[in-house]
Tab-separated table of C-alpha atoms and ligand atoms in Angstrom:
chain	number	residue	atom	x	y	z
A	3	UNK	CA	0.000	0.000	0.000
A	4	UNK	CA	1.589	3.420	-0.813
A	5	UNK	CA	1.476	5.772	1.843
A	6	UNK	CA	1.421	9.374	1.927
A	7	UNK	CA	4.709	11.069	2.511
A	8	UNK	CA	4.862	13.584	4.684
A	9	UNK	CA	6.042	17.069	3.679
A	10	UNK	CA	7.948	20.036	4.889
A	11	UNK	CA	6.668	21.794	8.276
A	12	UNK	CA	5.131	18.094	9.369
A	13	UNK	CA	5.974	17.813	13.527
A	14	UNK	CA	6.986	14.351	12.661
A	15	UNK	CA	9.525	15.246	10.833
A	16	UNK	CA	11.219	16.995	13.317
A	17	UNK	CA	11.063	14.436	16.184
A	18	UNK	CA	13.699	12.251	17.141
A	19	UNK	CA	12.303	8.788	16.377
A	20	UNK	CA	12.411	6.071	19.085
A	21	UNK	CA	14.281	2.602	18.711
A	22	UNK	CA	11.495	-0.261	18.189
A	23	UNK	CA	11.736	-4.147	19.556
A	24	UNK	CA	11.098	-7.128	17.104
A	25	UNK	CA	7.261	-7.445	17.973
A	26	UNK	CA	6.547	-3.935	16.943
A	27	UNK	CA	3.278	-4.448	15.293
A	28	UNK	CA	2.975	-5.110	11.830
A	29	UNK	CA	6.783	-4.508	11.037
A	30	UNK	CA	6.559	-6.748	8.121
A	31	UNK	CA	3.781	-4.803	6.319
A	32	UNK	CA	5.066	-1.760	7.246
A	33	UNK	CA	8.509	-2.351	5.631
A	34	UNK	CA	6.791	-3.797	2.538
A	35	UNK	CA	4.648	0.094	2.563
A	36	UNK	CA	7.551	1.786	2.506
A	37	UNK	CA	8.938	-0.317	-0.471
A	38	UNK	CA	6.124	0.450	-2.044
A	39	UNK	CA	5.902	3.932	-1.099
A	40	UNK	CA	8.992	4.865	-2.135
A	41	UNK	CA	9.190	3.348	-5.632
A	42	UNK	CA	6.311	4.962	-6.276
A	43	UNK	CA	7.920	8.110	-5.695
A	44	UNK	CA	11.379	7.349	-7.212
A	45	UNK	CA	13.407	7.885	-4.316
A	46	UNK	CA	16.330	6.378	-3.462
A	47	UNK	CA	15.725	6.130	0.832
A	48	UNK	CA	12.832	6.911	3.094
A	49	UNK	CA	12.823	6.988	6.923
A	50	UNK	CA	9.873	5.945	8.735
A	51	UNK	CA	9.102	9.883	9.872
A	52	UNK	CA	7.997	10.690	6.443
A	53	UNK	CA	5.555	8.267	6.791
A	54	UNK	CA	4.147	9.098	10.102
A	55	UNK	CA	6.171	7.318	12.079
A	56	UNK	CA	8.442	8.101	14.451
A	57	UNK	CA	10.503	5.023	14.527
A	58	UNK	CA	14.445	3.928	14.221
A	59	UNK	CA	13.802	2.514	10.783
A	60	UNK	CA	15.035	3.545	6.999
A	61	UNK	CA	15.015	1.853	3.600
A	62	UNK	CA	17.851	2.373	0.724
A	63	UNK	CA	17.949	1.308	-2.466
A	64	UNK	CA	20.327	3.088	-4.889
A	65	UNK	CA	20.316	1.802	-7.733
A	66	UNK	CA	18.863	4.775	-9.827
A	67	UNK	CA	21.859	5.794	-9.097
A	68	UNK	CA	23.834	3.223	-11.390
A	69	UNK	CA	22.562	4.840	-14.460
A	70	UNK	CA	24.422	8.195	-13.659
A	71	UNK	CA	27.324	8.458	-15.934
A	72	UNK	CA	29.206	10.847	-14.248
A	73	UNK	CA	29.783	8.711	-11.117
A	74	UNK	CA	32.766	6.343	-11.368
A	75	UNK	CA	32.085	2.751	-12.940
A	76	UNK	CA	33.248	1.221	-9.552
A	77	UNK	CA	30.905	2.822	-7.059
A	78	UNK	CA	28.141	2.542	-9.958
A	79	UNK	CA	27.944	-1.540	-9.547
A	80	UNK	CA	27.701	-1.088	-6.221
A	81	UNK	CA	25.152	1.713	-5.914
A	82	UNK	CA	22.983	-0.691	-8.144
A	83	UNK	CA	22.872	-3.793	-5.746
A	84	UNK	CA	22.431	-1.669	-3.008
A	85	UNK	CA	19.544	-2.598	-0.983
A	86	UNK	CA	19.038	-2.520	2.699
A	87	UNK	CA	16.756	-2.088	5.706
A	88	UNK	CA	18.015	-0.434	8.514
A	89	UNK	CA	16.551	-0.850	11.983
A	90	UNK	CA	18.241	1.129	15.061
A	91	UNK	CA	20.768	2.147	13.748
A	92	UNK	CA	23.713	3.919	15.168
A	93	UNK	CA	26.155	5.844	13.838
A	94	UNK	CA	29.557	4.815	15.607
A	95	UNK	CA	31.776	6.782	13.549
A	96	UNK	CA	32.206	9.521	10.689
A	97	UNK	CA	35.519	10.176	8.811
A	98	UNK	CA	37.064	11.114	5.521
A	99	UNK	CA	37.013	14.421	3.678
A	100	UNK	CA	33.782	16.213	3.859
A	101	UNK	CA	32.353	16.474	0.173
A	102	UNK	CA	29.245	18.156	-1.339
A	103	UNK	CA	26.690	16.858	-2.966
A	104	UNK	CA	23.283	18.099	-5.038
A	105	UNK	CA	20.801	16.355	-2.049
A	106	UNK	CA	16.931	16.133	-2.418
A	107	UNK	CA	14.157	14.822	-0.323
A	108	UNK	CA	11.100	13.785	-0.979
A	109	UNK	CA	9.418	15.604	1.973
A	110	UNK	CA	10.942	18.150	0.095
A	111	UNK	CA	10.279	18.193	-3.924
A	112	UNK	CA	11.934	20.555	-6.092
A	113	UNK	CA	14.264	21.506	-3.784
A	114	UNK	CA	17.956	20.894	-4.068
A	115	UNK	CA	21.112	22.027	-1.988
A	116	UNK	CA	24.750	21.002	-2.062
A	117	UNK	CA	25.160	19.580	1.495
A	118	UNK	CA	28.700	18.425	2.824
A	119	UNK	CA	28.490	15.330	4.460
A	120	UNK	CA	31.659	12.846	5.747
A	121	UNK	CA	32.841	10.509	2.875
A	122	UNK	CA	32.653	7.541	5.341
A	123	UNK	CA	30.525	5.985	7.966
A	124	UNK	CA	30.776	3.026	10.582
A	125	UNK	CA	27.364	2.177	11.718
A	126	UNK	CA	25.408	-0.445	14.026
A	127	UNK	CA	21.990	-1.736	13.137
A	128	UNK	CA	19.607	-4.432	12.826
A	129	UNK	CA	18.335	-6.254	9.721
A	130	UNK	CA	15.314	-7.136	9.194
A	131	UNK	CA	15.441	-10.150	11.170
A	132	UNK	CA	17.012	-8.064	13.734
A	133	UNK	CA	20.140	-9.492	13.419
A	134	UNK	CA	22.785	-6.971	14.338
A	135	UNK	CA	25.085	-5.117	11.928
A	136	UNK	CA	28.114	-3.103	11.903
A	137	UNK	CA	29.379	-1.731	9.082
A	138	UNK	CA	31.659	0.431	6.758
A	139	UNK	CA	29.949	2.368	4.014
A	140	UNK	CA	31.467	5.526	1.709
A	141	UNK	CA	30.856	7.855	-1.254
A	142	UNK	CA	26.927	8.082	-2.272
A	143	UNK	CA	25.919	5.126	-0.247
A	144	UNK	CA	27.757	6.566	3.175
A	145	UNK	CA	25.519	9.872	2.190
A	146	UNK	CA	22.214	8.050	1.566
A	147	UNK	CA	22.656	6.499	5.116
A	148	UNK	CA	23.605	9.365	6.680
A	149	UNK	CA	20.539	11.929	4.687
A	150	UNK	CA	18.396	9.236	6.412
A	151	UNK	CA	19.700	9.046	9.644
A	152	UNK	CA	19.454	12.815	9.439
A	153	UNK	CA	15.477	11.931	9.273
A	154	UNK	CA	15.603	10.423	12.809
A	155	UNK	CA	17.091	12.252	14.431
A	156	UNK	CA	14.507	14.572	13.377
A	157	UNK	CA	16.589	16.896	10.970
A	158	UNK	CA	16.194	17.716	7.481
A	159	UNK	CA	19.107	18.071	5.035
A	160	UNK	CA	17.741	22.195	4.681
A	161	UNK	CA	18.426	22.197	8.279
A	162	UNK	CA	22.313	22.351	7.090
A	163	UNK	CA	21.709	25.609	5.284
A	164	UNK	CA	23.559	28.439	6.442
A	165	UNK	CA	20.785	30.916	7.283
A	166	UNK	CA	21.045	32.921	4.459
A	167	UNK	CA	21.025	29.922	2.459
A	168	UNK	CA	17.972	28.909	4.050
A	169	UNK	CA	15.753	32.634	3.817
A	170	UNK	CA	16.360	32.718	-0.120
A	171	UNK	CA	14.429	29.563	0.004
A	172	UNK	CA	11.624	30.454	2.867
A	173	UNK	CA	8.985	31.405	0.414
A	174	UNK	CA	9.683	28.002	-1.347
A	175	UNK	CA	9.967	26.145	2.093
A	176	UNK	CA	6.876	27.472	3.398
A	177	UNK	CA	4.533	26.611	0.048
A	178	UNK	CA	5.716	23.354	0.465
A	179	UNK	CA	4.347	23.250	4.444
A	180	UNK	CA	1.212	24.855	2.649
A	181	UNK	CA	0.550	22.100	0.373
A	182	UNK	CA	1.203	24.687	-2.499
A	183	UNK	CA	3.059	22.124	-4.833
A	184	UNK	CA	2.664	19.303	-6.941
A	185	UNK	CA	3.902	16.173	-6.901
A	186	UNK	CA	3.354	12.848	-8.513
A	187	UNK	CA	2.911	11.197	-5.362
A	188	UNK	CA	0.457	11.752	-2.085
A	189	UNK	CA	2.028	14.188	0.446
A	190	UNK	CA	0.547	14.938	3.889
A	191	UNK	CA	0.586	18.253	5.403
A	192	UNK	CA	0.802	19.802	9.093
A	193	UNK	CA	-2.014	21.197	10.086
A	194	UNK	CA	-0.467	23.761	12.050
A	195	UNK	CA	0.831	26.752	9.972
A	196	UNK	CA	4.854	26.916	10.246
A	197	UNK	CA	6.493	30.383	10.886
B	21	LIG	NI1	14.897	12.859	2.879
């Protein structure tokens, strides 16, 4: 079932989720929503917030990234194979040069920023089967994990702005929290007006 995503100004998207046990109802079905959900809406991760809930879970699958021919053959075969469902996750560690990259969201459509994120990360979670996890991820796929993470811990990637950065797009921003866009898939909006 594909859900609506939530957009922009949502509460939920600024709460820090809460870690979940393996009996948390209908985990299964949930996963398979989000899937679904984000497919739908040709992303490459969602994080439980944007659907509502504010739980220690993301999905990633890059490979609409492996079509992009100005990333390096190399990281291309493995941004198509990459598929993954991360439950509680933790990151334990963040090196390597900071780079920029053009970042989206889809809480957030048509807007774009160059964020700087670490090139690599070392993080704990569980699979699906909540079988625990640690592991070493760089380049796009270190930044995927870590855009989601971001969503967790309750913080958007426009967050990262500088402030000037972030009033050139306020009129944008607050549309968006308005419901003022369009979009090929079913957002949800706050009910309560942002500032
Ligand atoms: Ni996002």
């Amino acid at each position: 079932m594909i859900l609506p995503i939530l957009a922009y100004g949502h509460p939920v998207l600024k709460s820090k989720a809460k870690n979940i046990t393996h009996d948390y109802k209908n985990l299964t079905q949930i996963i398979d929503n989000m899937w679904e959900t984000m497919y739908n809406a040709n992303g490459v991760g969602l994080a439980a917030p944007q659907v509502g809930l504010s739980i220690r879970l993301f999905i990633i699958d890059t490979k609409p990234f492996s079509d992009d021919e100005t990333i390096v053959k190399d990281e291309r075969s493995k941004l198509k194979s990459f598929k993954k469902v991360f439950i509680n996750p933790e990151i334990l560690d963040q090196h390597g040069d900071a780079w920029d990259f053009n970042e989206g969201c889809l809480s957030i459509p048509d807007v774009r920023a160059d964020i700087k994120r670490s090139k690599s990360i070392f993080i704990k979670y569980c699979d699906i089967n909540f079988k625990e996890e640690i592991a070493e991820f760089d380049g796009l796929i270190a930044r995927v994990v870590q855009h989601e993470y971001d969503h967790i811990e309750g913080i958007l990637f426009t967050d990262k702005l500088s402030s000037l950065k972030r009033k050139l797009m306020r009129r944008k921003l607050l549309d968006i929290s308005r419901g003022k866009i369009s979009t090929d898939y079913i957002m949800k909006f706050s009910k309560n007006k942002i500032k």
